[in-house]
Amino acid sequence: MITNLTDKQKVNWVRIIAIIPVLILMMYAPKLWVATKVFPVIPLFDWLPILKYPFDYILAGFFFIIQIVYIFQNKRWQGWVVILLYVFLALIDQNRLQPYFYQSFLTLFAIEIFNRKVPPKKVLYAIILLFFATYFWSGIQKVNEAFYIQWLTALNKHFSFLPQWFLVAFTYLVPWLEASMGILLLFNKTRKLGVLFILSMHGIITFLLFYLGYGYNVVPWNIQNMLSVVLLFWGLKTTNAFEFFVSFFNKQKIAILIFTLILPLTNNVTGFYDSLLSFHFFTADLNYYNVFINEELEDALPEHIQLFYRFENGNAYLNMNEWAQYDNKVLFYPEERIIKYMDVYLRSFAENPNEKGLTRLVVYNQ
């Protein structure tokens, strides 16, 4: 029974559950983890070494294998190798910084940052903070006009038989409902209700993904969260709602609080720190781009890029999500520095890359 698991067993199972979706998604989207592909890798810093074939395949293969070994042997050095490889691989191609990879990374980080001799409850509470932050901040970040418009449009498309007042009210409630799921997990009396809400949400999302026929890459993430919240919270008893935040306060707890409270707050208030790394999950207000190409550059770009041309009023453009998904099978990473990098990359094929009017960046999802 889940309620009979020790804290140490809970931590171990959540660790395994965090690794398995990454392995599945590496098989689903293998080119995301190599440099030899049509879509270019986008490093955070130009000086970072980008391995070419066959070394990129060797590194990706080692990353896959060490995670399998880590599942069964569970050595702390193996965990740190996995964590550091994730950081390195994400730094040399920022499109790997997808929500599900980031959450699995944080889960492993919250486990391995502690010495194996510490009480397992310390580690358990650190992991719990990640799941609180996932639901609380994902809800708070949805409080924006773009989300309301897109959500209501989707409801009107698929559930037009329901009263309009209900669809509008539900649209504006969704962010607060999701944020409340994180808060419900903090209290003994509401914890199981929070778990049931979370299970219902992920279950509905998973069903809709299969029903609509797209977004399969987030199915393992939904299942990961469903299993993890049951393991972590069902039957858990605490003395008060703030125990997760203040108990076992040390430098490791501070590091976890930085990721789960400080960085998301600064992103929400000032825009500092990446949005997706601040639990900005499916909030509709991230910028996704079409890059319009003038005639000169249209002819100059390589043929493998021209295959992705789309046209509007006779003007060629590249949908960055469509192009990225061809190889990576994930959405284009929605930060301004990434689209600027791609703009420079595309312009580099022109005779005069600095010529004005070669490209035009257009946000298409807001």
mmCIF file of C-alpha atoms in Angstrom:
data_model
loop_
_atom_site.group_PDB
_atom_site.id
_atom_site.type_symbol
_atom_site.label_atom_id
_atom_site.label_comp_id
_atom_site.label_asym_id
_atom_site.label_seq_id
_atom_site.Cartn_x
_atom_site.Cartn_y
_atom_site.Cartn_z
ATOM 1 C CA MET A 1 0.000 0.000 0.000
ATOM 2 C CA ILE A 2 1.132 3.538 -0.788
ATOM 3 C CA THR A 3 0.351 4.740 2.732
ATOM 4 C CA ASN A 4 2.727 2.126 4.155
ATOM 5 C CA LEU A 5 5.758 3.325 2.190
ATOM 6 C CA THR A 6 8.577 4.875 4.196
ATOM 7 C CA ASP A 7 9.876 8.346 3.335
ATOM 8 C CA LYS A 8 12.968 6.748 1.849
ATOM 9 C CA GLN A 9 10.872 4.486 -0.373
ATOM 10 C CA LYS A 10 8.754 7.434 -1.526
ATOM 11 C CA VAL A 11 11.846 9.396 -2.514
ATOM 12 C CA ASN A 12 13.240 6.416 -4.396
ATOM 13 C CA TRP A 13 10.030 5.783 -6.341
ATOM 14 C CA VAL A 14 9.620 9.455 -7.253
ATOM 15 C CA ARG A 15 13.236 9.421 -8.472
ATOM 16 C CA ILE A 16 12.544 6.445 -10.737
ATOM 17 C CA ILE A 17 9.291 7.960 -11.972
ATOM 18 C CA ALA A 18 11.193 11.153 -12.879
ATOM 19 C CA ILE A 19 13.749 9.254 -14.979
ATOM 20 C CA ILE A 20 11.454 6.964 -16.972
ATOM 21 C CA PRO A 21 9.578 9.735 -18.878
ATOM 22 C CA VAL A 22 12.903 11.271 -19.922
ATOM 23 C CA LEU A 23 13.997 7.900 -21.320
ATOM 24 C CA ILE A 24 10.676 7.501 -23.139
ATOM 25 C CA LEU A 25 10.897 10.994 -24.585
ATOM 26 C CA MET A 26 14.493 10.429 -25.675
ATOM 27 C CA MET A 27 13.232 7.475 -27.718
ATOM 28 C CA TYR A 28 10.269 9.511 -28.984
ATOM 29 C CA ALA A 29 12.438 12.510 -29.918
ATOM 30 C CA PRO A 30 16.012 11.194 -30.336
ATOM 31 C CA LYS A 31 17.251 14.083 -32.507
ATOM 32 C CA LEU A 32 16.565 16.560 -29.718
ATOM 33 C CA TRP A 33 19.657 15.197 -27.989
ATOM 34 C CA VAL A 34 22.077 15.261 -30.919
ATOM 35 C CA ALA A 35 23.566 18.063 -32.998
ATOM 36 C CA THR A 36 23.400 16.288 -36.376
ATOM 37 C CA LYS A 37 19.979 17.365 -37.675
ATOM 38 C CA VAL A 38 18.217 19.916 -39.885
ATOM 39 C CA PHE A 39 17.226 22.299 -37.117
ATOM 40 C CA PRO A 40 20.305 24.045 -35.680
ATOM 41 C CA VAL A 41 21.354 23.738 -32.059
ATOM 42 C CA ILE A 42 21.162 26.979 -30.096
ATOM 43 C CA PRO A 43 23.802 27.266 -27.338
ATOM 44 C CA LEU A 44 23.428 29.684 -24.455
ATOM 45 C CA PHE A 45 27.017 30.855 -24.999
ATOM 46 C CA ASP A 46 28.877 30.847 -28.301
ATOM 47 C CA TRP A 47 32.015 29.454 -26.705
ATOM 48 C CA LEU A 48 30.325 26.232 -25.571
ATOM 49 C CA PRO A 49 31.641 23.159 -27.425
ATOM 50 C CA ILE A 50 29.035 21.532 -29.679
ATOM 51 C CA LEU A 51 29.916 17.930 -30.420
ATOM 52 C CA LYS A 52 29.529 16.771 -34.016
ATOM 53 C CA TYR A 53 28.801 13.316 -35.418
ATOM 54 C CA PRO A 54 29.591 10.703 -34.150
ATOM 55 C CA PHE A 55 30.472 12.228 -30.773
ATOM 56 C CA ASP A 56 27.040 13.797 -30.273
ATOM 57 C CA TYR A 57 25.481 10.350 -30.701
ATOM 58 C CA ILE A 58 27.977 8.827 -28.277
ATOM 59 C CA LEU A 59 27.182 11.483 -25.653
ATOM 60 C CA ALA A 60 23.425 11.053 -26.123
ATOM 61 C CA GLY A 61 23.821 7.275 -25.871
ATOM 62 C CA PHE A 62 25.849 7.592 -22.692
ATOM 63 C CA PHE A 63 23.226 9.963 -21.238
ATOM 64 C CA PHE A 64 20.533 7.376 -21.982
ATOM 65 C CA ILE A 65 22.497 4.443 -20.552
ATOM 66 C CA ILE A 66 23.661 6.180 -17.366
ATOM 67 C CA GLN A 67 20.029 6.987 -16.530
ATOM 68 C CA ILE A 68 19.113 3.308 -16.834
ATOM 69 C CA VAL A 69 22.048 2.354 -14.621
ATOM 70 C CA TYR A 70 21.012 5.057 -12.139
ATOM 71 C CA ILE A 71 17.512 3.582 -11.910
ATOM 72 C CA PHE A 72 18.819 0.238 -10.668
ATOM 73 C CA GLN A 73 22.013 1.111 -8.778
ATOM 74 C CA ASN A 74 20.987 4.494 -7.350
ATOM 75 C CA LYS A 75 24.485 5.741 -6.588
ATOM 76 C CA ARG A 76 24.827 9.412 -5.724
ATOM 77 C CA TRP A 77 27.680 9.917 -8.222
ATOM 78 C CA GLN A 78 25.454 8.482 -10.958
ATOM 79 C CA GLY A 79 22.743 10.977 -10.058
ATOM 80 C CA TRP A 80 25.187 13.870 -10.306
ATOM 81 C CA VAL A 81 26.482 12.631 -13.657
ATOM 82 C CA VAL A 82 22.887 12.593 -14.952
ATOM 83 C CA ILE A 83 22.225 16.083 -13.537
ATOM 84 C CA LEU A 84 25.427 17.574 -14.946
ATOM 85 C CA LEU A 85 24.853 15.952 -18.330
ATOM 86 C CA TYR A 86 21.373 17.396 -18.418
ATOM 87 C CA VAL A 87 22.741 20.868 -17.651
ATOM 88 C CA PHE A 88 25.476 20.566 -20.283
ATOM 89 C CA LEU A 89 23.143 19.204 -22.960
ATOM 90 C CA ALA A 90 20.592 21.933 -22.221
ATOM 91 C CA LEU A 91 23.234 24.662 -22.347
ATOM 92 C CA ILE A 92 24.458 23.620 -25.792
ATOM 93 C CA ASP A 93 20.901 23.394 -27.153
ATOM 94 C CA GLN A 94 18.344 25.443 -25.258
ATOM 95 C CA ASN A 95 15.423 23.852 -27.102
ATOM 96 C CA ARG A 96 15.928 20.903 -24.747
ATOM 97 C CA LEU A 97 14.649 23.067 -21.895
ATOM 98 C CA GLN A 98 11.110 21.758 -22.117
ATOM 99 C CA PRO A 99 8.792 21.646 -19.050
ATOM 100 C CA TYR A 100 8.973 17.880 -18.562
ATOM 101 C CA PHE A 101 12.773 17.695 -18.830
ATOM 102 C CA TYR A 102 13.096 20.646 -16.460
ATOM 103 C CA GLN A 103 10.814 19.112 -13.834
ATOM 104 C CA SER A 104 12.652 15.781 -13.942
ATOM 105 C CA PHE A 105 15.964 17.606 -13.624
ATOM 106 C CA LEU A 106 14.732 19.554 -10.586
ATOM 107 C CA THR A 107 13.405 16.383 -8.971
ATOM 108 C CA LEU A 108 16.768 14.645 -9.285
ATOM 109 C CA PHE A 109 18.555 17.803 -8.143
ATOM 110 C CA ALA A 110 16.329 18.007 -5.041
ATOM 111 C CA ILE A 111 17.294 14.425 -4.204
ATOM 112 C CA GLU A 112 21.024 14.448 -4.890
ATOM 113 C CA ILE A 113 21.724 17.856 -3.343
ATOM 114 C CA PHE A 114 21.333 16.130 0.017
ATOM 115 C CA ASN A 115 23.832 13.725 1.520
ATOM 116 C CA ARG A 116 22.534 10.150 1.659
ATOM 117 C CA LYS A 117 22.912 10.201 5.449
ATOM 118 C CA VAL A 118 20.321 12.945 6.019
ATOM 119 C CA PRO A 119 16.821 11.986 7.236
ATOM 120 C CA PRO A 120 14.712 11.031 4.184
ATOM 121 C CA LYS A 121 11.998 13.480 5.263
ATOM 122 C CA LYS A 122 14.358 16.365 4.432
ATOM 123 C CA VAL A 123 14.597 15.129 0.865
ATOM 124 C CA LEU A 124 10.883 14.387 0.707
ATOM 125 C CA TYR A 125 9.988 17.945 1.731
ATOM 126 C CA ALA A 126 12.355 19.379 -0.880
ATOM 127 C CA ILE A 127 10.651 17.347 -3.625
ATOM 128 C CA ILE A 128 7.227 18.358 -2.308
ATOM 129 C CA LEU A 129 8.161 22.032 -2.768
ATOM 130 C CA LEU A 130 8.744 21.340 -6.475
ATOM 131 C CA PHE A 131 5.276 19.899 -6.909
ATOM 132 C CA PHE A 132 3.685 22.720 -4.933
ATOM 133 C CA ALA A 133 5.489 25.207 -7.193
ATOM 134 C CA THR A 134 4.496 23.330 -10.363
ATOM 135 C CA TYR A 135 0.782 23.720 -9.736
ATOM 136 C CA PHE A 136 0.770 27.026 -7.868
ATOM 137 C CA TRP A 137 2.941 28.949 -10.329
ATOM 138 C CA SER A 138 1.517 27.293 -13.423
ATOM 139 C CA GLY A 139 -1.863 28.588 -12.283
ATOM 140 C CA ILE A 140 -0.674 32.075 -11.362
ATOM 141 C CA GLN A 141 1.165 32.482 -14.684
ATOM 142 C CA LYS A 142 -2.093 31.739 -16.528
ATOM 143 C CA VAL A 143 -3.631 34.974 -15.217
ATOM 144 C CA ASN A 144 -3.203 36.822 -18.508
ATOM 145 C CA GLU A 145 -5.426 37.963 -21.358
ATOM 146 C CA ALA A 146 -3.794 35.690 -23.956
ATOM 147 C CA PHE A 147 -4.692 32.606 -21.921
ATOM 148 C CA TYR A 148 -8.296 33.752 -21.449
ATOM 149 C CA ILE A 149 -8.731 34.353 -25.179
ATOM 150 C CA GLN A 150 -7.168 31.066 -26.289
ATOM 151 C CA TRP A 151 -8.887 28.994 -23.605
ATOM 152 C CA LEU A 152 -12.331 30.478 -24.305
ATOM 153 C CA THR A 153 -11.829 30.026 -28.047
ATOM 154 C CA ALA A 154 -11.014 26.341 -27.502
ATOM 155 C CA LEU A 155 -14.030 25.854 -25.219
ATOM 156 C CA ASN A 156 -16.342 27.499 -27.742
ATOM 157 C CA LYS A 157 -14.952 25.236 -30.464
ATOM 158 C CA HIS A 158 -15.349 21.944 -28.598
ATOM 159 C CA PHE A 159 -18.086 22.675 -26.045
ATOM 160 C CA SER A 160 -20.363 25.150 -27.797
ATOM 161 C CA PHE A 161 -23.426 23.261 -26.535
ATOM 162 C CA LEU A 162 -22.763 24.594 -23.007
ATOM 163 C CA PRO A 163 -24.075 28.017 -21.875
ATOM 164 C CA GLN A 164 -21.764 30.899 -22.789
ATOM 165 C CA TRP A 165 -21.831 32.325 -19.261
ATOM 166 C CA PHE A 166 -20.538 29.002 -17.933
ATOM 167 C CA LEU A 167 -17.698 28.831 -20.494
ATOM 168 C CA VAL A 168 -16.636 32.412 -19.683
ATOM 169 C CA ALA A 169 -16.783 31.847 -15.921
ATOM 170 C CA PHE A 170 -14.849 28.593 -16.185
ATOM 171 C CA THR A 171 -12.192 30.270 -18.351
ATOM 172 C CA TYR A 172 -11.481 32.897 -15.711
ATOM 173 C CA LEU A 173 -11.548 30.299 -12.929
ATOM 174 C CA VAL A 174 -9.013 27.913 -14.515
ATOM 175 C CA PRO A 175 -5.824 29.734 -13.373
ATOM 176 C CA TRP A 176 -7.091 29.988 -9.805
ATOM 177 C CA LEU A 177 -8.283 26.396 -9.772
ATOM 178 C CA GLU A 178 -4.833 25.195 -10.798
ATOM 179 C CA ALA A 179 -3.047 27.477 -8.331
ATOM 180 C CA SER A 180 -5.366 26.239 -5.583
ATOM 181 C CA MET A 181 -4.285 22.659 -6.297
ATOM 182 C CA GLY A 182 -0.805 23.537 -5.053
ATOM 183 C CA ILE A 183 -2.232 25.242 -1.952
ATOM 184 C CA LEU A 184 -4.553 22.308 -1.162
ATOM 185 C CA LEU A 185 -1.495 20.038 -0.992
ATOM 186 C CA LEU A 186 -0.165 22.012 1.984
ATOM 187 C CA PHE A 187 -2.968 21.219 4.444
ATOM 188 C CA ASN A 188 -3.836 17.882 6.048
ATOM 189 C CA LYS A 189 -7.582 18.413 5.653
ATOM 190 C CA THR A 190 -7.408 19.340 1.958
ATOM 191 C CA ARG A 191 -4.427 17.310 0.768
ATOM 192 C CA LYS A 192 -6.345 14.346 -0.609
ATOM 193 C CA LEU A 193 -8.804 16.685 -2.310
ATOM 194 C CA GLY A 194 -5.841 18.407 -3.977
ATOM 195 C CA VAL A 195 -4.500 15.050 -5.146
ATOM 196 C CA LEU A 196 -7.891 14.115 -6.611
ATOM 197 C CA PHE A 197 -8.123 17.464 -8.425
ATOM 198 C CA ILE A 198 -4.629 16.985 -9.857
ATOM 199 C CA LEU A 199 -5.387 13.417 -10.960
ATOM 200 C CA SER A 200 -8.573 14.626 -12.648
ATOM 201 C CA MET A 201 -6.764 17.455 -14.429
ATOM 202 C CA HIS A 202 -3.951 15.281 -15.776
ATOM 203 C CA GLY A 203 -6.385 12.506 -16.661
ATOM 204 C CA ILE A 204 -8.543 14.891 -18.703
ATOM 205 C CA ILE A 205 -5.478 16.405 -20.393
ATOM 206 C CA THR A 206 -4.149 12.954 -21.335
ATOM 207 C CA PHE A 207 -7.537 11.903 -22.727
ATOM 208 C CA LEU A 208 -7.827 15.114 -24.777
ATOM 209 C CA LEU A 209 -4.306 14.704 -26.181
ATOM 210 C CA PHE A 210 -5.227 11.305 -27.600
ATOM 211 C CA TYR A 211 -8.685 12.505 -28.635
ATOM 212 C CA LEU A 212 -7.276 15.519 -30.510
ATOM 213 C CA GLY A 213 -4.387 13.495 -31.929
ATOM 214 C CA TYR A 214 -1.392 15.645 -30.996
ATOM 215 C CA GLY A 215 0.880 16.543 -28.084
ATOM 216 C CA TYR A 216 1.841 12.954 -27.337
ATOM 217 C CA ASN A 217 5.218 14.126 -26.057
ATOM 218 C CA VAL A 218 3.594 15.489 -22.875
ATOM 219 C CA VAL A 219 1.674 12.283 -22.064
ATOM 220 C CA PRO A 220 4.576 10.724 -20.069
ATOM 221 C CA TRP A 221 4.891 13.992 -18.116
ATOM 222 C CA ASN A 222 1.209 13.900 -17.169
ATOM 223 C CA ILE A 223 1.485 10.279 -16.031
ATOM 224 C CA GLN A 224 4.677 11.116 -14.108
ATOM 225 C CA ASN A 225 2.868 13.834 -12.164
ATOM 226 C CA MET A 226 -0.154 11.648 -11.468
ATOM 227 C CA LEU A 227 1.959 8.873 -9.986
ATOM 228 C CA SER A 228 4.237 11.250 -8.101
ATOM 229 C CA VAL A 229 1.519 13.277 -6.335
ATOM 230 C CA VAL A 230 -0.139 10.085 -5.111
ATOM 231 C CA LEU A 231 3.162 8.755 -3.778
ATOM 232 C CA LEU A 232 4.125 12.037 -2.142
ATOM 233 C CA PHE A 233 0.868 13.324 -0.720
ATOM 234 C CA TRP A 234 -1.656 10.529 -0.201
ATOM 235 C CA GLY A 235 -1.606 9.720 3.497
ATOM 236 C CA LEU A 236 1.024 12.368 4.303
ATOM 237 C CA LYS A 237 0.515 14.121 7.659
ATOM 238 C CA THR A 238 2.162 17.368 8.781
ATOM 239 C CA THR A 239 1.901 19.628 11.818
ATOM 240 C CA ASN A 240 1.130 22.793 9.817
ATOM 241 C CA ALA A 241 0.906 24.147 6.269
ATOM 242 C CA PHE A 242 4.294 25.898 6.402
ATOM 243 C CA GLU A 243 6.251 22.848 7.500
ATOM 244 C CA PHE A 244 7.493 22.183 3.959
ATOM 245 C CA PHE A 245 8.990 25.686 3.761
ATOM 246 C CA VAL A 246 10.574 26.143 7.192
ATOM 247 C CA SER A 247 11.491 22.647 8.414
ATOM 248 C CA PHE A 248 15.069 21.412 7.958
ATOM 249 C CA PHE A 249 16.206 24.880 6.922
ATOM 250 C CA ASN A 250 19.739 24.697 5.530
ATOM 251 C CA LYS A 251 21.676 25.618 2.394
ATOM 252 C CA GLN A 252 20.064 22.787 0.431
ATOM 253 C CA LYS A 253 16.581 24.003 1.364
ATOM 254 C CA ILE A 254 17.580 27.538 0.336
ATOM 255 C CA ALA A 255 18.684 26.236 -3.084
ATOM 256 C CA ILE A 256 15.316 24.536 -3.597
ATOM 257 C CA LEU A 257 13.420 27.635 -2.430
ATOM 258 C CA ILE A 258 15.335 29.705 -4.998
ATOM 259 C CA PHE A 259 14.044 27.473 -7.800
ATOM 260 C CA THR A 260 10.504 27.119 -6.455
ATOM 261 C CA LEU A 261 9.746 30.583 -5.031
ATOM 262 C CA ILE A 262 12.321 33.286 -5.774
ATOM 263 C CA LEU A 263 12.996 32.695 -9.480
ATOM 264 C CA PRO A 264 9.311 32.178 -10.430
ATOM 265 C CA LEU A 265 8.392 35.315 -8.471
ATOM 266 C CA THR A 266 11.028 37.419 -10.185
ATOM 267 C CA ASN A 267 9.885 36.126 -13.567
ATOM 268 C CA ASN A 268 6.286 36.965 -12.732
ATOM 269 C CA VAL A 269 7.119 40.460 -11.471
ATOM 270 C CA THR A 270 10.090 41.570 -13.580
ATOM 271 C CA GLY A 271 10.466 39.050 -16.407
ATOM 272 C CA PHE A 272 13.891 38.029 -15.112
ATOM 273 C CA TYR A 273 14.674 34.330 -15.615
ATOM 274 C CA ASP A 274 13.202 32.192 -18.363
ATOM 275 C CA SER A 275 9.446 31.780 -18.388
ATOM 276 C CA LEU A 276 9.330 28.014 -18.953
ATOM 277 C CA LEU A 277 11.855 27.566 -16.150
ATOM 278 C CA SER A 278 9.493 29.518 -13.888
ATOM 279 C CA PHE A 279 6.697 26.933 -14.287
ATOM 280 C CA HIS A 280 5.158 28.982 -17.090
ATOM 281 C CA PHE A 281 3.440 25.880 -18.445
ATOM 282 C CA PHE A 282 0.842 26.218 -21.224
ATOM 283 C CA THR A 283 0.023 29.804 -20.262
ATOM 284 C CA ALA A 284 -0.572 31.025 -23.863
ATOM 285 C CA ASP A 285 1.337 34.284 -23.328
ATOM 286 C CA LEU A 286 4.723 33.063 -24.562
ATOM 287 C CA ASN A 287 5.882 34.428 -27.906
ATOM 288 C CA TYR A 288 6.012 32.010 -30.843
ATOM 289 C CA TYR A 289 7.205 33.376 -34.154
ATOM 290 C CA ASN A 290 6.832 33.243 -37.880
ATOM 291 C CA VAL A 291 9.927 34.561 -39.655
ATOM 292 C CA PHE A 292 9.064 36.221 -42.965
ATOM 293 C CA ILE A 293 11.810 36.050 -45.596
ATOM 294 C CA ASN A 294 12.344 38.582 -48.386
ATOM 295 C CA GLU A 295 12.874 37.357 -51.968
ATOM 296 C CA GLU A 296 16.655 37.699 -51.856
ATOM 297 C CA LEU A 297 17.018 35.546 -48.752
ATOM 298 C CA GLU A 298 14.280 33.194 -49.924
ATOM 299 C CA ASP A 299 16.500 32.047 -52.781
ATOM 300 C CA ALA A 300 19.704 32.073 -50.725
ATOM 301 C CA LEU A 301 18.634 29.759 -47.909
ATOM 302 C CA PRO A 302 19.678 26.084 -48.196
ATOM 303 C CA GLU A 303 17.223 23.648 -49.721
ATOM 304 C CA HIS A 304 16.665 21.790 -46.437
ATOM 305 C CA ILE A 305 15.333 25.050 -44.954
ATOM 306 C CA GLN A 306 13.292 25.932 -48.027
ATOM 307 C CA LEU A 307 11.336 22.704 -47.507
ATOM 308 C CA PHE A 308 9.645 24.425 -44.554
ATOM 309 C CA TYR A 309 8.531 27.542 -46.424
ATOM 310 C CA ARG A 310 4.917 28.561 -46.027
ATOM 311 C CA PHE A 311 3.353 31.459 -47.897
ATOM 312 C CA GLU A 312 1.037 34.302 -46.947
ATOM 313 C CA ASN A 313 -0.039 36.737 -49.661
ATOM 314 C CA GLY A 314 2.872 35.502 -51.746
ATOM 315 C CA ASN A 315 5.444 36.127 -48.984
ATOM 316 C CA ALA A 316 7.545 33.187 -47.762
ATOM 317 C CA TYR A 317 7.852 32.571 -44.043
ATOM 318 C CA LEU A 318 9.091 29.941 -41.611
ATOM 319 C CA ASN A 319 6.910 28.809 -38.735
ATOM 320 C CA MET A 320 9.529 28.221 -36.055
ATOM 321 C CA ASN A 321 7.447 25.694 -34.135
ATOM 322 C CA GLU A 322 6.758 23.656 -37.266
ATOM 323 C CA TRP A 323 10.410 23.663 -38.237
ATOM 324 C CA ALA A 324 11.603 22.820 -34.727
ATOM 325 C CA GLN A 325 9.079 20.011 -34.332
ATOM 326 C CA TYR A 326 10.237 18.314 -37.532
ATOM 327 C CA ASP A 327 13.515 17.278 -35.898
ATOM 328 C CA ASN A 328 13.147 17.979 -32.199
ATOM 329 C CA LYS A 329 9.459 17.018 -31.815
ATOM 330 C CA VAL A 330 9.124 19.797 -29.257
ATOM 331 C CA LEU A 331 8.078 23.427 -29.521
ATOM 332 C CA PHE A 332 10.605 26.153 -30.257
ATOM 333 C CA TYR A 333 11.978 27.495 -26.952
ATOM 334 C CA PRO A 334 10.041 30.774 -26.501
ATOM 335 C CA GLU A 335 12.645 33.280 -25.326
ATOM 336 C CA GLU A 336 13.637 36.441 -27.192
ATOM 337 C CA ARG A 337 17.317 35.518 -27.282
ATOM 338 C CA ILE A 338 16.442 32.268 -29.109
ATOM 339 C CA ILE A 339 14.482 33.877 -31.939
ATOM 340 C CA LYS A 340 17.199 36.542 -32.279
ATOM 341 C CA TYR A 341 19.811 33.778 -32.576
ATOM 342 C CA MET A 342 17.752 32.117 -35.316
ATOM 343 C CA ASP A 343 17.270 35.452 -37.070
ATOM 344 C CA VAL A 344 21.042 35.965 -37.185
ATOM 345 C CA TYR A 345 21.476 32.365 -38.367
ATOM 346 C CA LEU A 346 19.020 32.796 -41.242
ATOM 347 C CA ARG A 347 20.455 36.164 -42.265
ATOM 348 C CA SER A 348 23.961 34.682 -42.359
ATOM 349 C CA PHE A 349 23.101 32.985 -45.685
ATOM 350 C CA ALA A 350 22.595 36.339 -47.414
ATOM 351 C CA GLU A 351 25.402 38.110 -49.275
ATOM 352 C CA ASN A 352 25.004 41.025 -46.864
ATOM 353 C CA PRO A 353 23.651 39.656 -43.556
ATOM 354 C CA ASN A 354 23.264 43.174 -42.147
ATOM 355 C CA GLU A 355 21.001 44.355 -44.948
ATOM 356 C CA LYS A 356 17.721 45.751 -43.671
ATOM 357 C CA GLY A 357 14.483 43.966 -44.505
ATOM 358 C CA LEU A 358 15.904 40.484 -45.007
ATOM 359 C CA THR A 359 13.628 39.088 -42.299
ATOM 360 C CA ARG A 360 10.584 40.148 -40.325
ATOM 361 C CA LEU A 361 9.659 38.533 -37.006
ATOM 362 C CA VAL A 362 5.944 38.168 -36.334
ATOM 363 C CA VAL A 363 4.378 36.763 -33.138
ATOM 364 C CA TYR A 364 1.481 34.627 -34.361
ATOM 365 C CA ASN A 365 -0.058 33.157 -31.204
ATOM 366 C CA GLN A 366 -1.248 36.359 -29.488
#
